[in-house]
PDB file of C-alpha atoms (C1' of nucleotides) in Angstrom:
ATOM      1  CA  MET A   1      61.570  88.509 -23.175  1.00 62.00           C
ATOM      2  CA  PRO A   2      63.236  85.469 -21.890  1.00 88.00           C
ATOM      3  CA  GLU A   3      61.570  82.086 -21.894  1.00 95.00           C
ATOM      4  CA  GLY A   4      63.332  79.101 -23.421  1.00 96.00           C
ATOM      5  CA  HIS A   5      62.550  80.075 -27.012  1.00 96.00           C
ATOM      6  CA  THR A   6      64.507  83.323 -26.598  1.00 96.00           C
ATOM      7  CA  LEU A   7      67.644  81.532 -25.459  1.00 96.00           C
ATOM      8  CA  HIS A   8      67.516  78.948 -28.238  1.00 97.00           C
ATOM      9  CA  ARG A   9      67.084  81.710 -30.761  1.00 96.00           C
ATOM     10  CA  LEU A  10      70.063  83.565 -29.321  1.00 96.00           C
ATOM     11  CA  ALA A  11      72.187  80.405 -29.355  1.00 97.00           C
ATOM     12  CA  ARG A  12      71.513  79.920 -33.049  1.00 96.00           C
ATOM     13  CA  GLN A  13      72.124  83.545 -33.857  1.00 96.00           C
ATOM     14  CA  GLN A  14      75.372  83.754 -31.912  1.00 97.00           C
ATOM     15  CA  THR A  15      76.665  80.547 -33.432  1.00 97.00           C
ATOM     16  CA  ALA A  16      75.853  81.787 -36.929  1.00 96.00           C
ATOM     17  CA  LEU A  17      77.458  85.187 -36.400  1.00 96.00           C
ATOM     18  CA  PHE A  18      80.460  84.491 -34.193  1.00 97.00           C
ATOM     19  CA  ALA A  19      81.418  80.817 -34.086  1.00 97.00           C
ATOM     20  CA  GLY A  20      84.723  79.646 -35.526  1.00 97.00           C
ATOM     21  CA  ARG A  21      86.363  83.064 -35.338  1.00 97.00           C
ATOM     22  CA  PRO A  22      87.987  85.176 -32.630  1.00 97.00           C
ATOM     23  CA  VAL A  23      85.647  87.361 -30.602  1.00 97.00           C
ATOM     24  CA  ARG A  24      86.590  90.615 -28.941  1.00 97.00           C
ATOM     25  CA  VAL A  25      84.994  90.464 -25.510  1.00 97.00           C
ATOM     26  CA  SER A  26      84.628  93.487 -23.257  1.00 96.00           C
ATOM     27  CA  SER A  27      82.632  94.690 -20.258  1.00 95.00           C
ATOM     28  CA  PRO A  28      82.164  98.469 -20.468  1.00 93.00           C
ATOM     29  CA  GLN A  29      80.172  98.383 -17.227  1.00 90.00           C
ATOM     30  CA  GLY A  30      82.960  96.454 -15.508  1.00 92.00           C
ATOM     31  CA  ARG A  31      80.953  93.763 -13.744  1.00 93.00           C
ATOM     32  CA  PHE A  32      82.227  91.130 -16.168  1.00 94.00           C
ATOM     33  CA  ALA A  33      85.710  92.626 -16.475  1.00 94.00           C
ATOM     34  CA  ALA A  34      87.664  89.571 -15.319  1.00 94.00           C
ATOM     35  CA  GLY A  35      85.707  87.213 -17.556  1.00 95.00           C
ATOM     36  CA  ALA A  36      86.059  89.544 -20.508  1.00 96.00           C
ATOM     37  CA  GLU A  37      89.802  89.698 -20.059  1.00 96.00           C
ATOM     38  CA  LEU A  38      90.050  85.902 -19.908  1.00 96.00           C
ATOM     39  CA  LEU A  39      88.052  85.391 -23.118  1.00 97.00           C
ATOM     40  CA  ASP A  40      89.005  88.400 -25.218  1.00 97.00           C
ATOM     41  CA  GLY A  41      90.369  87.434 -28.616  1.00 97.00           C
ATOM     42  CA  ARG A  42      89.611  83.728 -28.271  1.00 97.00           C
ATOM     43  CA  VAL A  43      87.603  81.643 -30.746  1.00 98.00           C
ATOM     44  CA  LEU A  44      83.986  80.849 -29.955  1.00 97.00           C
ATOM     45  CA  ASP A  45      83.242  77.183 -30.654  1.00 98.00           C
ATOM     46  CA  ARG A  46      79.486  77.590 -30.448  1.00 97.00           C
ATOM     47  CA  SER A  47      76.623  78.862 -28.315  1.00 97.00           C
ATOM     48  CA  THR A  48      74.095  76.397 -26.931  1.00 96.00           C
ATOM     49  CA  ALA A  49      70.878  76.744 -24.936  1.00 97.00           C
ATOM     50  CA  TYR A  50      69.381  74.435 -22.315  1.00 96.00           C
ATOM     51  CA  GLY A  51      66.114  75.660 -20.874  1.00 96.00           C
ATOM     52  CA  LYS A  52      66.679  79.328 -20.019  1.00 96.00           C
ATOM     53  CA  HIS A  53      70.466  78.975 -19.799  1.00 96.00           C
ATOM     54  CA  LEU A  54      72.838  80.039 -22.552  1.00 96.00           C
ATOM     55  CA  PHE A  55      76.378  78.715 -22.849  1.00 97.00           C
ATOM     56  CA  GLY A  56      79.082  80.140 -25.085  1.00 97.00           C
ATOM     57  CA  ALA A  57      81.980  77.695 -25.374  1.00 97.00           C
ATOM     58  CA  PHE A  58      85.494  79.102 -25.744  1.00 97.00           C
ATOM     59  CA  GLY A  59      87.504  75.899 -25.457  1.00 94.00           C
ATOM     60  CA  GLY A  60      87.411  74.731 -21.835  1.00 93.00           C
ATOM     61  CA  ASP A  61      85.961  78.016 -20.602  1.00 95.00           C
ATOM     62  CA  VAL A  62      82.251  78.581 -21.004  1.00 96.00           C
ATOM     63  CA  VAL A  63      80.352  81.854 -20.646  1.00 96.00           C
ATOM     64  CA  HIS A  64      77.134  81.114 -18.838  1.00 96.00           C
ATOM     65  CA  VAL A  65      74.342  83.662 -19.244  1.00 96.00           C
ATOM     66  CA  HIS A  66      70.971  83.658 -17.549  1.00 96.00           C
ATOM     67  CA  LEU A  67      68.819  86.608 -18.548  1.00 95.00           C
ATOM     68  CA  GLY A  68      66.573  86.507 -15.502  1.00 93.00           C
ATOM     69  CA  LEU A  69      63.509  88.678 -15.751  1.00 89.00           C
ATOM     70  CA  TYR A  70      64.797  91.531 -17.856  1.00 89.00           C
ATOM     71  CA  GLY A  71      68.139  90.672 -19.330  1.00 92.00           C
ATOM     72  CA  THR A  72      68.493  91.324 -23.067  1.00 94.00           C
ATOM     73  CA  PHE A  73      70.907  90.904 -25.919  1.00 94.00           C
ATOM     74  CA  THR A  74      70.966  93.536 -28.647  1.00 94.00           C
ATOM     75  CA  THR A  75      72.675  92.517 -31.854  1.00 94.00           C
ATOM     76  CA  GLY A  76      73.709  94.394 -34.957  1.00 94.00           C
ATOM     77  CA  THR A  77      76.136  94.712 -37.822  1.00 93.00           C
ATOM     78  CA  GLY A  78      78.701  97.351 -38.629  1.00 93.00           C
ATOM     79  CA  VAL A  79      80.207  99.573 -35.972  1.00 92.00           C
ATOM     80  CA  PRO A  80      78.717  98.999 -32.501  1.00 93.00           C
ATOM     81  CA  PRO A  81      77.078 101.993 -30.801  1.00 91.00           C
ATOM     82  CA  ASP A  82      78.905 103.912 -28.073  1.00 90.00           C
ATOM     83  CA  PRO A  83      78.340 101.972 -24.841  1.00 88.00           C
ATOM     84  CA  LYS A  84      75.655 103.481 -22.679  1.00 84.00           C
ATOM     85  CA  GLY A  85      73.806 102.344 -19.588  1.00 86.00           C
ATOM     86  CA  ALA A  86      74.913  99.193 -17.834  1.00 90.00           C
ATOM     87  CA  LEU A  87      76.536  97.278 -20.664  1.00 93.00           C
ATOM     88  CA  ARG A  88      77.667  94.079 -19.002  1.00 94.00           C
ATOM     89  CA  MET A  89      79.236  92.244 -21.904  1.00 96.00           C
ATOM     90  CA  ARG A  90      79.940  93.117 -25.509  1.00 96.00           C
ATOM     91  CA  TRP A  91      81.095  90.771 -28.261  1.00 97.00           C
ATOM     92  CA  GLU A  92      82.543  92.062 -31.500  1.00 97.00           C
ATOM     93  CA  GLY A  93      83.425  89.793 -34.384  1.00 97.00           C
ATOM     94  CA  ASP A  94      84.010  89.731 -38.107  1.00 95.00           C
ATOM     95  CA  GLY A  95      80.855  87.856 -39.078  1.00 86.00           C
ATOM     96  CA  PRO A  96      80.534  84.992 -41.552  1.00 86.00           C
ATOM     97  CA  ASP A  97      81.058  87.322 -44.541  1.00 91.00           C
ATOM     98  CA  GLY A  98      83.736  89.497 -42.964  1.00 87.00           C
ATOM     99  CA  ALA A  99      81.378  92.377 -42.115  1.00 91.00           C
ATOM    100  CA  GLY A 100      81.472  93.507 -38.485  1.00 94.00           C
ATOM    101  CA  VAL A 101      78.955  92.000 -36.043  1.00 96.00           C
ATOM    102  CA  TRP A 102      78.379  92.819 -32.391  1.00 96.00           C
ATOM    103  CA  THR A 103      76.096  91.840 -29.549  1.00 96.00           C
ATOM    104  CA  ASP A 104      75.463  93.619 -26.233  1.00 95.00           C
ATOM    105  CA  LEU A 105      74.235  92.045 -22.999  1.00 95.00           C
ATOM    106  CA  ARG A 106      72.512  94.040 -20.267  1.00 94.00           C
ATOM    107  CA  GLY A 107      70.505  93.233 -17.144  1.00 92.00           C
ATOM    108  CA  ALA A 108      71.329  89.547 -16.905  1.00 94.00           C
ATOM    109  CA  THR A 109      71.063  87.684 -13.613  1.00 93.00           C
ATOM    110  CA  ALA A 110      74.106  85.580 -14.500  1.00 95.00           C
ATOM    111  CA  CYS A 111      77.053  86.332 -16.758  1.00 96.00           C
ATOM    112  CA  GLU A 112      80.061  84.340 -15.665  1.00 95.00           C
ATOM    113  CA  VAL A 113      82.825  82.064 -16.918  1.00 96.00           C
ATOM    114  CA  LEU A 114      82.410  78.434 -15.904  1.00 95.00           C
ATOM    115  CA  THR A 115      84.447  75.272 -16.308  1.00 94.00           C
ATOM    116  CA  ARG A 116      82.931  72.257 -18.049  1.00 93.00           C
ATOM    117  CA  PRO A 117      82.130  70.472 -14.748  1.00 93.00           C
ATOM    118  CA  GLU A 118      80.345  73.569 -13.493  1.00 93.00           C
ATOM    119  CA  VAL A 119      78.234  73.575 -16.645  1.00 94.00           C
ATOM    120  CA  THR A 120      77.399  69.915 -16.105  1.00 94.00           C
ATOM    121  CA  ALA A 121      76.262  70.701 -12.579  1.00 92.00           C
ATOM    122  CA  ILE A 122      73.759  73.225 -13.958  1.00 94.00           C
ATOM    123  CA  LEU A 123      72.458  70.827 -16.592  1.00 95.00           C
ATOM    124  CA  ASP A 124      72.039  68.104 -13.987  1.00 93.00           C
ATOM    125  CA  ARG A 125      69.384  70.056 -12.164  1.00 93.00           C
ATOM    126  CA  LEU A 126      67.257  70.810 -15.242  1.00 95.00           C
ATOM    127  CA  GLY A 127      64.245  68.825 -16.392  1.00 96.00           C
ATOM    128  CA  PRO A 128      63.685  67.997 -20.071  1.00 96.00           C
ATOM    129  CA  ASP A 129      63.702  70.967 -22.479  1.00 97.00           C
ATOM    130  CA  PRO A 130      61.015  70.688 -25.198  1.00 97.00           C
ATOM    131  CA  LEU A 131      63.354  72.509 -27.577  1.00 97.00           C
ATOM    132  CA  ARG A 132      66.132  69.965 -27.382  1.00 97.00           C
ATOM    133  CA  ARG A 133      66.137  67.004 -29.739  1.00 95.00           C
ATOM    134  CA  GLY A 134      65.457  63.742 -27.977  1.00 94.00           C
ATOM    135  CA  ALA A 135      64.086  65.415 -24.839  1.00 96.00           C
ATOM    136  CA  ASP A 136      61.958  62.998 -22.838  1.00 97.00           C
ATOM    137  CA  GLY A 137      58.611  64.455 -21.800  1.00 97.00           C
ATOM    138  CA  GLY A 138      57.999  61.302 -19.790  1.00 97.00           C
ATOM    139  CA  ARG A 139      60.710  62.361 -17.353  1.00 96.00           C
ATOM    140  CA  ALA A 140      58.688  65.480 -16.565  1.00 97.00           C
ATOM    141  CA  TYR A 141      55.527  63.418 -16.195  1.00 97.00           C
ATOM    142  CA  ARG A 142      57.113  61.158 -13.602  1.00 96.00           C
ATOM    143  CA  ARG A 143      57.710  64.203 -11.426  1.00 95.00           C
ATOM    144  CA  ILE A 144      54.251  65.662 -12.083  1.00 96.00           C
ATOM    145  CA  ALA A 145      52.381  62.420 -11.454  1.00 96.00           C
ATOM    146  CA  LYS A 146      53.745  61.919  -7.969  1.00 94.00           C
ATOM    147  CA  SER A 147      53.235  65.486  -6.775  1.00 94.00           C
ATOM    148  CA  ARG A 148      50.422  67.173  -4.887  1.00 93.00           C
ATOM    149  CA  THR A 149      51.702  70.575  -6.027  1.00 93.00           C
ATOM    150  CA  PRO A 150      49.399  72.423  -8.467  1.00 94.00           C
ATOM    151  CA  VAL A 151      50.347  71.945 -12.130  1.00 95.00           C
ATOM    152  CA  GLY A 152      50.557  75.731 -12.435  1.00 95.00           C
ATOM    153  CA  ALA A 153      53.543  75.635 -10.095  1.00 94.00           C
ATOM    154  CA  LEU A 154      55.082  72.439 -11.479  1.00 95.00           C
ATOM    155  CA  LEU A 155      55.274  73.832 -15.014  1.00 95.00           C
ATOM    156  CA  MET A 156      57.411  76.719 -13.728  1.00 94.00           C
ATOM    157  CA  ASP A 157      59.799  74.430 -11.861  1.00 94.00           C
ATOM    158  CA  GLN A 158      62.915  74.184 -14.024  1.00 94.00           C
ATOM    159  CA  SER A 159      63.881  70.850 -12.509  1.00 95.00           C
ATOM    160  CA  VAL A 160      60.576  69.425 -13.764  1.00 96.00           C
ATOM    161  CA  LEU A 161      60.566  71.116 -17.157  1.00 96.00           C
ATOM    162  CA  ALA A 162      63.261  73.432 -18.546  1.00 96.00           C
ATOM    163  CA  GLY A 163      62.473  76.546 -20.546  1.00 96.00           C
ATOM    164  CA  VAL A 164      58.818  77.146 -19.718  1.00 96.00           C
ATOM    165  CA  GLY A 165      58.041  80.478 -18.045  1.00 95.00           C
ATOM    166  CA  ASN A 166      54.998  82.487 -17.102  1.00 94.00           C
ATOM    167  CA  VAL A 167      53.640  82.976 -20.620  1.00 95.00           C
ATOM    168  CA  TYR A 168      53.942  79.399 -21.849  1.00 96.00           C
ATOM    169  CA  ARG A 169      52.577  78.153 -18.520  1.00 95.00           C
ATOM    170  CA  ALA A 170      49.403  80.214 -18.754  1.00 95.00           C
ATOM    171  CA  GLU A 171      48.845  79.528 -22.431  1.00 95.00           C
ATOM    172  CA  LEU A 172      49.548  75.809 -22.316  1.00 96.00           C
ATOM    173  CA  LEU A 173      47.120  75.260 -19.453  1.00 96.00           C
ATOM    174  CA  PHE A 174      44.437  77.225 -21.265  1.00 96.00           C
ATOM    175  CA  ARG A 175      44.926  75.410 -24.556  1.00 96.00           C
ATOM    176  CA  HIS A 176      44.412  72.096 -22.774  1.00 97.00           C
ATOM    177  CA  ARG A 177      41.616  73.383 -20.531  1.00 97.00           C
ATOM    178  CA  VAL A 178      43.504  72.434 -17.397  1.00 97.00           C
ATOM    179  CA  SER A 179      43.031  74.404 -14.193  1.00 97.00           C
ATOM    180  CA  PRO A 180      46.345  75.702 -12.826  1.00 95.00           C
ATOM    181  CA  PHE A 181      45.178  74.577  -9.409  1.00 95.00           C
ATOM    182  CA  ARG A 182      44.809  70.920 -10.300  1.00 96.00           C
ATOM    183  CA  PRO A 183      47.276  68.781  -8.334  1.00 95.00           C
ATOM    184  CA  GLY A 184      49.990  67.190 -10.450  1.00 96.00           C
ATOM    185  CA  HIS A 185      48.888  63.651  -9.633  1.00 96.00           C
ATOM    186  CA  ALA A 186      45.449  64.390 -11.146  1.00 97.00           C
ATOM    187  CA  LEU A 187      46.934  65.030 -14.583  1.00 97.00           C
ATOM    188  CA  ALA A 188      46.435  61.942 -16.777  1.00 98.00           C
ATOM    189  CA  GLU A 189      49.379  60.560 -18.709  1.00 98.00           C
ATOM    190  CA  ASP A 190      47.733  60.957 -22.129  1.00 97.00           C
ATOM    191  CA  GLU A 191      46.725  64.482 -21.197  1.00 97.00           C
ATOM    192  CA  TRP A 192      50.355  65.293 -20.441  1.00 98.00           C
ATOM    193  CA  ALA A 193      51.492  63.613 -23.664  1.00 98.00           C
ATOM    194  CA  ARG A 194      49.291  66.022 -25.640  1.00 97.00           C
ATOM    195  CA  MET A 195      50.521  68.996 -23.631  1.00 97.00           C
ATOM    196  CA  TRP A 196      54.168  68.082 -24.183  1.00 97.00           C
ATOM    197  CA  ALA A 197      53.662  67.615 -27.924  1.00 97.00           C
ATOM    198  CA  ASP A 198      51.925  70.976 -28.057  1.00 96.00           C
ATOM    199  CA  LEU A 199      54.757  72.650 -26.152  1.00 96.00           C
ATOM    200  CA  VAL A 200      57.271  71.342 -28.660  1.00 97.00           C
ATOM    201  CA  VAL A 201      55.277  72.899 -31.504  1.00 95.00           C
ATOM    202  CA  LEU A 202      54.578  76.191 -29.694  1.00 95.00           C
ATOM    203  CA  MET A 203      58.135  76.702 -28.517  1.00 96.00           C
ATOM    204  CA  ARG A 204      59.649  75.875 -31.902  1.00 95.00           C
ATOM    205  CA  ALA A 205      57.333  78.461 -33.411  1.00 93.00           C
ATOM    206  CA  GLY A 206      58.526  80.869 -30.705  1.00 94.00           C
ATOM    207  CA  VAL A 207      62.146  80.334 -31.735  1.00 95.00           C
ATOM    208  CA  LYS A 208      61.271  80.973 -35.362  1.00 93.00           C
ATOM    209  CA  LEU A 209      59.132  84.061 -34.709  1.00 91.00           C
ATOM    210  CA  GLY A 210      61.155  85.541 -31.888  1.00 90.00           C
ATOM    211  CA  ARG A 211      58.092  85.877 -29.697  1.00 91.00           C
ATOM    212  CA  ILE A 212      55.382  83.807 -28.087  1.00 92.00           C
ATOM    213  CA  VAL A 213      52.240  83.280 -30.134  1.00 92.00           C
ATOM    214  CA  THR A 214      49.818  80.637 -28.950  1.00 92.00           C
ATOM    215  CA  THR A 215      46.533  81.607 -30.584  1.00 90.00           C
ATOM    216  CA  VAL A 216      47.365  81.123 -34.251  1.00 71.00           C
ATOM    217  CA  PRO A 217      49.586  78.666 -36.101  1.00 57.00           C
ATOM    218  CA  ALA A 218      52.931  80.324 -36.661  1.00 48.00           C
ATOM    219  CA  ASP A 219      52.845  80.390 -40.464  1.00 48.00           C
ATOM    220  CA  ARG A 220      49.452  82.008 -40.550  1.00 56.00           C
ATOM    221  CA  GLU A 221      50.485  84.489 -37.875  1.00 49.00           C
ATOM    222  CA  ARG A 222      53.438  85.559 -39.951  1.00 52.00           C
ATOM    223  CA  ARG A 223      51.226  86.387 -42.904  1.00 54.00           C
ATOM    224  CA  ARG A 224      48.865  88.376 -40.730  1.00 53.00           C
ATOM    225  CA  GLY A 225      51.751  90.539 -39.634  1.00 52.00           C
ATOM    226  CA  PRO A 226      51.778  93.055 -36.791  1.00 49.00           C
ATOM    227  CA  ALA A 227      47.989  93.182 -36.608  1.00 47.00           C
ATOM    228  CA  ALA A 228      48.126  89.787 -34.911  1.00 51.00           C
ATOM    229  CA  LEU A 229      50.208  91.213 -32.062  1.00 56.00           C
ATOM    230  CA  ALA A 230      47.155  92.146 -30.056  1.00 63.00           C
ATOM    231  CA  ASP A 231      45.779  88.627 -29.908  1.00 83.00           C
ATOM    232  CA  ALA A 232      48.852  86.510 -29.571  1.00 90.00           C
ATOM    233  CA  HIS A 233      47.678  85.042 -26.246  1.00 92.00           C
ATOM    234  CA  TYR A 234      44.541  83.469 -24.819  1.00 94.00           C
ATOM    235  CA  VAL A 235      44.897  84.503 -21.177  1.00 94.00           C
ATOM    236  CA  TYR A 236      48.367  85.860 -20.406  1.00 94.00           C
ATOM    237  CA  ARG A 237      48.061  89.490 -19.213  1.00 92.00           C
ATOM    238  CA  ARG A 238      44.383  89.591 -20.183  1.00 93.00           C
ATOM    239  CA  THR A 239      42.989  90.126 -16.678  1.00 91.00           C
ATOM    240  CA  GLY A 240      39.353  91.269 -16.767  1.00 91.00           C
ATOM    241  CA  LEU A 241      39.062  90.864 -20.528  1.00 91.00           C
ATOM    242  CA  PRO A 242      36.626  88.342 -21.968  1.00 93.00           C
ATOM    243  CA  CYS A 243      37.961  84.846 -22.575  1.00 94.00           C
ATOM    244  CA  ARG A 244      38.453  84.381 -26.321  1.00 93.00           C
ATOM    245  CA  VAL A 245      36.521  81.116 -26.168  1.00 94.00           C
ATOM    246  CA  CYS A 246      33.650  81.561 -23.695  1.00 95.00           C
ATOM    247  CA  GLY A 247      33.565  85.285 -22.897  1.00 95.00           C
ATOM    248  CA  THR A 248      34.061  84.906 -19.139  1.00 95.00           C
ATOM    249  CA  GLU A 249      36.418  87.441 -17.558  1.00 94.00           C
ATOM    250  CA  VAL A 250      39.988  86.194 -17.381  1.00 94.00           C
ATOM    251  CA  ARG A 251      41.217  86.035 -13.804  1.00 94.00           C
ATOM    252  CA  THR A 252      44.573  86.593 -12.204  1.00 92.00           C
ATOM    253  CA  GLU A 253      46.087  85.560  -8.913  1.00 91.00           C
ATOM    254  CA  GLU A 254      49.561  85.149  -7.567  1.00 89.00           C
ATOM    255  CA  MET A 255      51.003  81.644  -7.582  1.00 88.00           C
ATOM    256  CA  VAL A 256      54.509  81.009  -6.290  1.00 82.00           C
ATOM    257  CA  GLY A 257      55.240  84.712  -6.525  1.00 84.00           C
ATOM    258  CA  ARG A 258      54.213  85.138 -10.165  1.00 91.00           C
ATOM    259  CA  ASN A 259      51.017  86.337 -11.773  1.00 93.00           C
ATOM    260  CA  LEU A 260      48.878  83.488 -12.961  1.00 94.00           C
ATOM    261  CA  TYR A 261      46.169  84.028 -15.594  1.00 95.00           C
ATOM    262  CA  TRP A 262      43.320  81.643 -16.348  1.00 95.00           C
ATOM    263  CA  CYS A 263      39.695  81.364 -17.436  1.00 96.00           C
ATOM    264  CA  PRO A 264      37.623  80.036 -14.528  1.00 96.00           C
ATOM    265  CA  VAL A 265      35.078  78.470 -16.883  1.00 97.00           C
ATOM    266  CA  CYS A 266      37.245  76.899 -19.607  1.00 97.00           C
ATOM    267  CA  GLN A 267      39.750  75.785 -16.986  1.00 97.00           C
ATOM    268  CA  ALA A 268      37.344  74.791 -14.231  1.00 96.00           C
ATOM    269  CA  VAL A 269      39.148  71.602 -13.192  1.00 89.00           C
TER     270      VAL A 269
ATOM    271  C1'  DT B   1      60.945 112.618 -10.908  1.00 59.65           C
ATOM    272  C1'  DA B   2      59.207 108.741  -8.724  1.00 59.65           C
ATOM    273  C1'  DG B   3      57.203 104.374  -8.899  1.00 59.65           C
ATOM    274  C1'  DA B   4      55.662 100.192 -10.796  1.00 59.65           C
ATOM    275  C1'  DA B   5      56.022  96.321 -13.643  1.00 59.65           C
ATOM    276  C1'  DA B   6      58.319  92.813 -16.453  1.00 59.65           C
ATOM    277  C1'  DT B   7      58.513  86.385 -20.164  1.00 59.65           C
ATOM    278  C1'  DG B   8      63.313  84.694 -13.263  1.00 59.65           C
ATOM    279  C1'  DT B   9      66.196  82.665  -9.740  1.00 59.65           C
ATOM    280  C1'  DT B  10      68.691  82.479  -5.404  1.00 59.65           C
ATOM    281  C1'  DT B  11      69.253  83.157  -0.603  1.00 59.65           C
ATOM    282  C1'  DA B  12      67.735  84.158   3.994  1.00 59.65           C
ATOM    283  C1'  DG B  13      64.641  83.340   7.733  1.00 59.65           C
TER     284       DG B  13
ATOM    285  C1'  DT C   1      57.382  82.751   2.491  1.00 59.65           C
ATOM    286  C1'  DA C   2      59.790  86.948   1.732  1.00 59.65           C
ATOM    287  C1'  DA C   3      63.248  89.657   0.083  1.00 59.65           C
ATOM    288  C1'  DA C   4      67.083  90.648  -2.797  1.00 59.65           C
ATOM    289  C1'  DC C   5      68.999  91.367  -7.230  1.00 59.65           C
ATOM    290  C1'  DC C   6      69.886  92.495 -12.268  1.00 59.65           C
ATOM    291  C1'  DT C   7      67.982  96.995 -15.723  1.00 59.65           C
ATOM    292  C1'  DT C   8      64.848  99.239 -18.772  1.00 59.65           C
ATOM    293  C1'  DT C   9      60.557 101.227 -19.967  1.00 59.65           C
ATOM    294  C1'  DC C  10      56.248 103.050 -19.352  1.00 59.65           C
ATOM    295  C1'  DT C  11      52.848 105.573 -16.452  1.00 59.65           C
ATOM    296  C1'  DA C  12      51.455 108.689 -12.959  1.00 59.65           C
ATOM    297  C1'  DT C  13      52.266 112.776 -10.241  1.00 59.65           C
TER     298       DT C  13
END
DNA sequence: TAGAAATGTTTAG
DNA sequence: TAAACCTTTCTAT
């Protein structure tokens, strides 16, 4: 479930549960064995997210995790379950109140120990992240405005904008009635300003809720409960279903190797 | 049991 | 532009 909101949520959770105390780090699967050995028993300073990257700082050594398409963390309290499947990295700690806490990582594209300069190198190639305080949406616009590439592709480019993935891309374009095929240079500056502001709101709600909901304000969605699950999106994964606004069938097509969803009428240009 | 799909990125050609 | 890779889960045979 990893777009930027997932990583920011994890960063907060890990900091709250593990930071300031020693963490037992292991790699039952073995693929992170060397890293686990280096970090085991050391104190976590804090976990931080930038875009879709998660960094756990243990002094000068930083665990860098990128979940890729299907990486997940599972977290719980008490005694951790017997390791099964490909359990890449496990953290066990004492928790803020002394009760046991643990978190398990599986399926990640990246799980490695980096030095501070290596972390900086990753951050240097990321565009602004709507979930970080002080992020400058204008920096993204400067890239968009001088490009002939379709906005649908630009929004997925992490060096333009960090943290947006396939769901936020589809939903943001629909909410602003922008065709994914429109060239970047044809996006007006005030149009982008509204899209950026909207992203900040949507992604913050995503962090709070733990999932992406773009059809209903987050507070209302929470009251509606699980019933709202079915209509959390306008177009994402709704191929062939009627557009929630105009009734036209939602279309899908591949763009830069990913499935793109849009309403050909609401997002005509 | 096999196959496909999934909220992603990197590398090879 | 295509393929590789990381793993789980759900569907079809």
